[in-house]
mmCIF file of C-alpha atoms in Angstrom:
data_model
loop_
_atom_site.group_PDB
_atom_site.id
_atom_site.type_symbol
_atom_site.label_atom_id
_atom_site.label_comp_id
_atom_site.label_asym_id
_atom_site.label_seq_id
_atom_site.Cartn_x
_atom_site.Cartn_y
_atom_site.Cartn_z
ATOM 1 C CA GLU P 1 -59.939 -15.266 40.279
ATOM 2 C CA LYS P 2 -57.187 -17.279 41.017
ATOM 3 C CA THR P 3 -56.548 -17.560 37.390
ATOM 4 C CA GLU P 4 -56.312 -13.659 37.077
ATOM 5 C CA ILE P 5 -54.023 -13.315 40.120
ATOM 6 C CA LYS P 6 -51.671 -16.248 38.579
ATOM 7 C CA GLU P 7 -51.692 -14.403 35.123
ATOM 8 C CA GLU P 8 -50.984 -11.025 36.787
ATOM 9 C CA LYS P 9 -48.106 -12.619 38.648
ATOM 10 C CA ILE P 10 -46.673 -14.043 35.458
ATOM 11 C CA GLU P 11 -47.011 -10.734 33.736
ATOM 12 C CA LYS P 12 -44.972 -8.912 36.538
ATOM 13 C CA GLN P 13 -42.597 -11.767 36.434
ATOM 14 C CA GLU P 14 -42.013 -11.339 32.603
ATOM 15 C CA ILE P 15 -41.765 -7.416 33.003
ATOM 16 C CA VAL P 16 -39.047 -8.052 35.673
ATOM 17 C CA TYR P 17 -37.094 -10.323 33.461
ATOM 18 C CA LYS P 18 -37.448 -8.010 30.533
ATOM 19 C CA ILE P 19 -36.201 -5.207 32.602
ATOM 20 C CA ARG P 20 -33.123 -7.176 33.638
ATOM 21 C CA GLU P 21 -32.573 -8.418 30.100
ATOM 22 C CA ASP P 22 -32.759 -4.811 28.776
ATOM 23 C CA TYR P 23 -30.325 -3.784 31.606
ATOM 24 C CA ALA P 24 -27.826 -6.437 31.097
ATOM 25 C CA LYS P 25 -27.935 -5.708 27.232
ATOM 26 C CA LYS P 26 -27.244 -1.999 28.148
ATOM 27 C CA GLU P 27 -24.460 -3.016 30.529
ATOM 28 C CA PHE P 28 -22.735 -5.373 28.059
ATOM 29 C CA LYS P 29 -22.749 -2.527 25.325
ATOM 30 C CA GLU P 30 -21.317 -0.122 27.605
ATOM 31 C CA TYR P 31 -18.651 -2.649 28.649
ATOM 32 C CA ALA P 32 -18.031 -3.654 24.955
ATOM 33 C CA ARG P 33 -17.840 0.108 23.696
ATOM 34 C CA LYS P 34 -15.012 0.677 26.461
ATOM 35 C CA TYR P 35 -13.270 -2.446 25.927
ATOM 36 C CA PHE P 36 -12.967 -1.916 22.132
ATOM 37 C CA SER P 37 -12.242 1.568 22.388
ATOM 38 C CA LYS P 38 -9.568 0.729 24.949
ATOM 39 C CA GLU P 39 -8.040 -2.029 22.584
ATOM 40 C CA GLU P 40 -8.038 0.349 19.596
ATOM 41 C CA ALA P 41 -6.262 2.856 21.935
ATOM 42 C CA LYS P 42 -3.797 0.450 23.085
ATOM 43 C CA LYS P 43 -2.967 -0.208 19.165
ATOM 44 C CA GLU P 44 -2.453 3.398 18.474
ATOM 45 C CA LEU P 45 -0.061 3.805 21.283
ATOM 46 C CA LYS P 46 1.849 0.829 20.557
ATOM 47 C CA ALA P 47 2.122 1.760 16.686
ATOM 48 C CA TYR P 48 3.058 5.395 17.763
ATOM 49 C CA ARG P 49 6.817 4.911 17.942
ATOM 50 C CA MET P 50 6.997 2.834 14.764
ATOM 51 C CA LYS P 51 5.020 5.671 12.885
ATOM 52 C CA LYS P 52 7.365 8.169 14.268
ATOM 53 C CA LEU P 53 10.190 6.057 12.589
ATOM 54 C CA SER P 54 8.327 5.716 9.323
ATOM 55 C CA ILE P 55 8.468 9.478 9.062
ATOM 56 C CA THR P 56 12.235 9.481 8.572
ATOM 57 C CA SER P 57 12.034 6.409 6.164
ATOM 58 C CA LEU P 58 9.320 7.966 4.013
ATOM 59 C CA LYS P 59 11.001 11.177 3.706
ATOM 60 C CA ARG P 60 14.253 9.507 2.694
ATOM 61 C CA GLN P 61 12.281 7.415 0.145
ATOM 62 C CA ILE P 62 10.691 10.490 -1.445
ATOM 63 C CA ARG P 63 14.048 12.127 -1.735
ATOM 64 C CA GLU P 64 15.432 8.972 -3.620
ATOM 65 C CA LEU P 65 12.544 9.067 -5.962
ATOM 66 C CA ASP P 66 12.990 12.785 -6.655
ATOM 67 C CA GLY P 67 16.611 11.812 -7.922
ATOM 68 C CA ARG P 68 15.147 8.998 -10.102
ATOM 69 C CA ILE P 69 12.369 11.456 -11.418
ATOM 70 C CA ASP P 70 15.253 13.836 -12.546
ATOM 71 C CA LEU P 71 16.922 11.140 -14.469
ATOM 72 C CA ALA P 72 13.938 9.228 -15.913
ATOM 73 C CA THR P 73 12.005 9.922 -19.009
ATOM 74 C CA GLY P 74 8.460 9.072 -20.347
ATOM 75 C CA GLU P 75 6.531 6.163 -18.664
ATOM 76 C CA LEU P 76 9.102 5.680 -16.150
ATOM 77 C CA GLN P 77 9.198 9.234 -15.023
ATOM 78 C CA GLU P 78 5.338 9.292 -14.544
ATOM 79 C CA SER P 79 5.678 5.922 -12.649
ATOM 80 C CA TYR P 80 8.091 7.611 -10.193
ATOM 81 C CA LEU P 81 5.851 10.654 -9.981
ATOM 82 C CA LEU P 82 2.726 8.450 -9.224
ATOM 83 C CA ARG P 83 4.753 6.563 -6.352
ATOM 84 C CA LYS P 84 5.863 9.832 -5.225
ATOM 85 C CA ARG P 85 2.537 11.218 -4.647
ATOM 86 C CA ARG P 86 1.583 8.042 -2.939
ATOM 87 C CA MET P 87 4.438 8.285 -0.510
ATOM 88 C CA GLU P 88 3.616 11.964 0.161
ATOM 89 C CA ALA P 89 0.055 11.091 1.078
ATOM 90 C CA GLN P 90 1.168 8.322 3.004
ATOM 91 C CA LEU P 91 3.566 10.498 4.948
ATOM 92 C CA LEU P 92 0.859 13.351 5.351
ATOM 93 C CA SER P 93 -1.529 10.675 6.729
ATOM 94 C CA VAL P 94 1.178 9.341 9.418
ATOM 95 C CA LYS P 95 1.661 13.055 10.444
ATOM 96 C CA GLN P 96 -1.728 13.387 11.098
ATOM 97 C CA GLN P 97 -2.271 10.326 12.905
ATOM 98 C CA LEU P 98 0.664 11.223 15.175
ATOM 99 C CA ALA P 99 -0.554 14.794 15.572
ATOM 100 C CA ASN P 100 -3.937 13.263 16.813
ATOM 101 C CA VAL P 101 -2.358 10.908 19.217
ATOM 102 C CA ASP P 102 0.137 13.550 20.549
ATOM 103 C CA TYR P 103 -3.003 15.918 20.940
ATOM 104 C CA CYS P 104 -5.056 13.302 22.871
ATOM 105 C CA LEU P 105 -1.809 12.505 25.201
ATOM 106 C CA GLY P 106 -1.762 16.342 25.830
ATOM 107 C CA LYS P 107 -5.101 16.336 27.370
ATOM 108 C CA LEU P 108 -4.043 13.902 29.941
ATOM 109 C CA SER P 109 -2.348 14.469 33.413
ATOM 110 C CA TYR P 110 1.324 14.021 33.805
ATOM 111 C CA PRO P 111 0.919 10.639 35.563
ATOM 112 C CA GLU P 112 -1.465 9.334 33.088
ATOM 113 C CA LYS P 113 0.523 10.427 30.138
ATOM 114 C CA THR P 114 3.725 8.931 31.889
ATOM 115 C CA VAL P 115 2.048 5.611 32.584
ATOM 116 C CA LEU P 116 0.680 5.210 28.876
ATOM 117 C CA TYR P 117 4.207 5.873 27.461
ATOM 118 C CA GLY P 118 5.814 3.472 29.804
ATOM 119 C CA PHE P 119 3.207 0.688 29.302
ATOM 120 C CA PHE P 120 2.786 1.165 25.524
ATOM 121 C CA VAL P 121 4.815 3.640 23.548
ATOM 122 C CA ASP P 122 8.271 3.059 25.047
ATOM 123 C CA LYS P 123 7.949 -0.334 26.869
ATOM 124 C CA ARG P 124 11.207 -1.383 28.099
ATOM 125 C CA LYS P 125 12.585 -4.086 30.359
ATOM 126 C CA GLY P 126 11.756 -3.176 34.054
ATOM 127 C CA HIS P 127 9.156 -0.695 33.091
ATOM 128 C CA LEU P 128 7.103 -1.194 36.292
ATOM 129 C CA ASP P 129 10.084 -0.277 38.510
ATOM 130 C CA MET P 130 10.823 2.654 36.561
ATOM 131 C CA LEU P 131 7.478 3.872 36.437
ATOM 132 C CA GLY P 132 6.774 3.028 40.102
ATOM 133 C CA ARG P 133 9.764 5.062 41.240
ATOM 134 C CA GLU P 134 8.756 8.085 38.982
ATOM 135 C CA LEU P 135 5.101 8.128 39.796
ATOM 136 C CA ARG P 136 5.780 6.767 43.427
ATOM 137 C CA LEU P 137 3.104 3.862 42.846
ATOM 138 C CA GLY P 138 3.415 0.178 43.470
ATOM 139 C CA ALA P 139 2.267 -2.302 40.869
ATOM 140 C CA ALA P 140 -1.178 -2.382 41.765
ATOM 141 C CA GLY P 141 -1.442 1.467 41.619
ATOM 142 C CA LEU P 142 0.377 1.580 38.236
ATOM 143 C CA TYR P 143 -2.144 -1.055 36.761
ATOM 144 C CA LYS P 144 -5.132 0.988 38.089
ATOM 145 C CA LEU P 145 -3.506 4.329 36.812
ATOM 146 C CA ARG P 146 -2.888 2.603 33.432
ATOM 147 C CA ASP P 147 -6.453 1.357 33.009
ATOM 148 C CA LYS P 148 -7.710 5.012 33.999
ATOM 149 C CA ALA P 149 -5.343 6.818 31.560
ATOM 150 C CA LEU P 150 -6.125 4.242 28.913
ATOM 151 C CA LEU P 151 -10.027 4.883 29.256
ATOM 152 C CA ASN P 152 -9.326 8.721 29.501
ATOM 153 C CA PHE P 153 -7.149 8.468 26.145
ATOM 154 C CA ALA P 154 -9.789 6.431 24.366
ATOM 155 C CA THR P 155 -12.365 8.866 25.383
ATOM 156 C CA VAL P 156 -10.504 11.763 23.924
ATOM 157 C CA MET P 157 -9.274 9.795 20.717
ATOM 158 C CA PHE P 158 -12.542 8.169 19.880
ATOM 159 C CA GLY P 159 -15.380 10.050 21.828
ATOM 160 C CA GLY P 160 -17.719 8.872 24.610
ATOM 161 C CA GLU P 161 -18.453 9.559 28.106
ATOM 162 C CA GLU P 162 -16.434 12.456 29.600
ATOM 163 C CA MET P 163 -13.144 12.295 31.779
#
């Protein structure tokens, strides 16, 4: 009888450990999902300004190729046409990426959008002071808002739990 009681206690302990382990795995998966989607969101926001600038550069390069295509013949002309098609595809891709970021930013509140621009898109020296004055928040409030805004942006951008 004592052996049965000990075995029952051991079984209960194993069940408790298993439940704790499953819970910890679930918590880690949720943390990892949020962390990695937030990191991807940061990358998208930091690249936004450079992608905007690349549109002008790609358009200029396409115009230059148009001039070369008109003057070239044979294989050289085909080479220029192929390069132009690749650049046009790249231009379209960049425009779609920017439109997606613009859409996601548009779904955020004004303070969330402002803090993401200030921290990632157009970060400047003294950005905390400027943002603090504009949003009437201290540094701790700005960081808290940034984290919330980043999670909301990542949710709209990559899916996940609702805001």
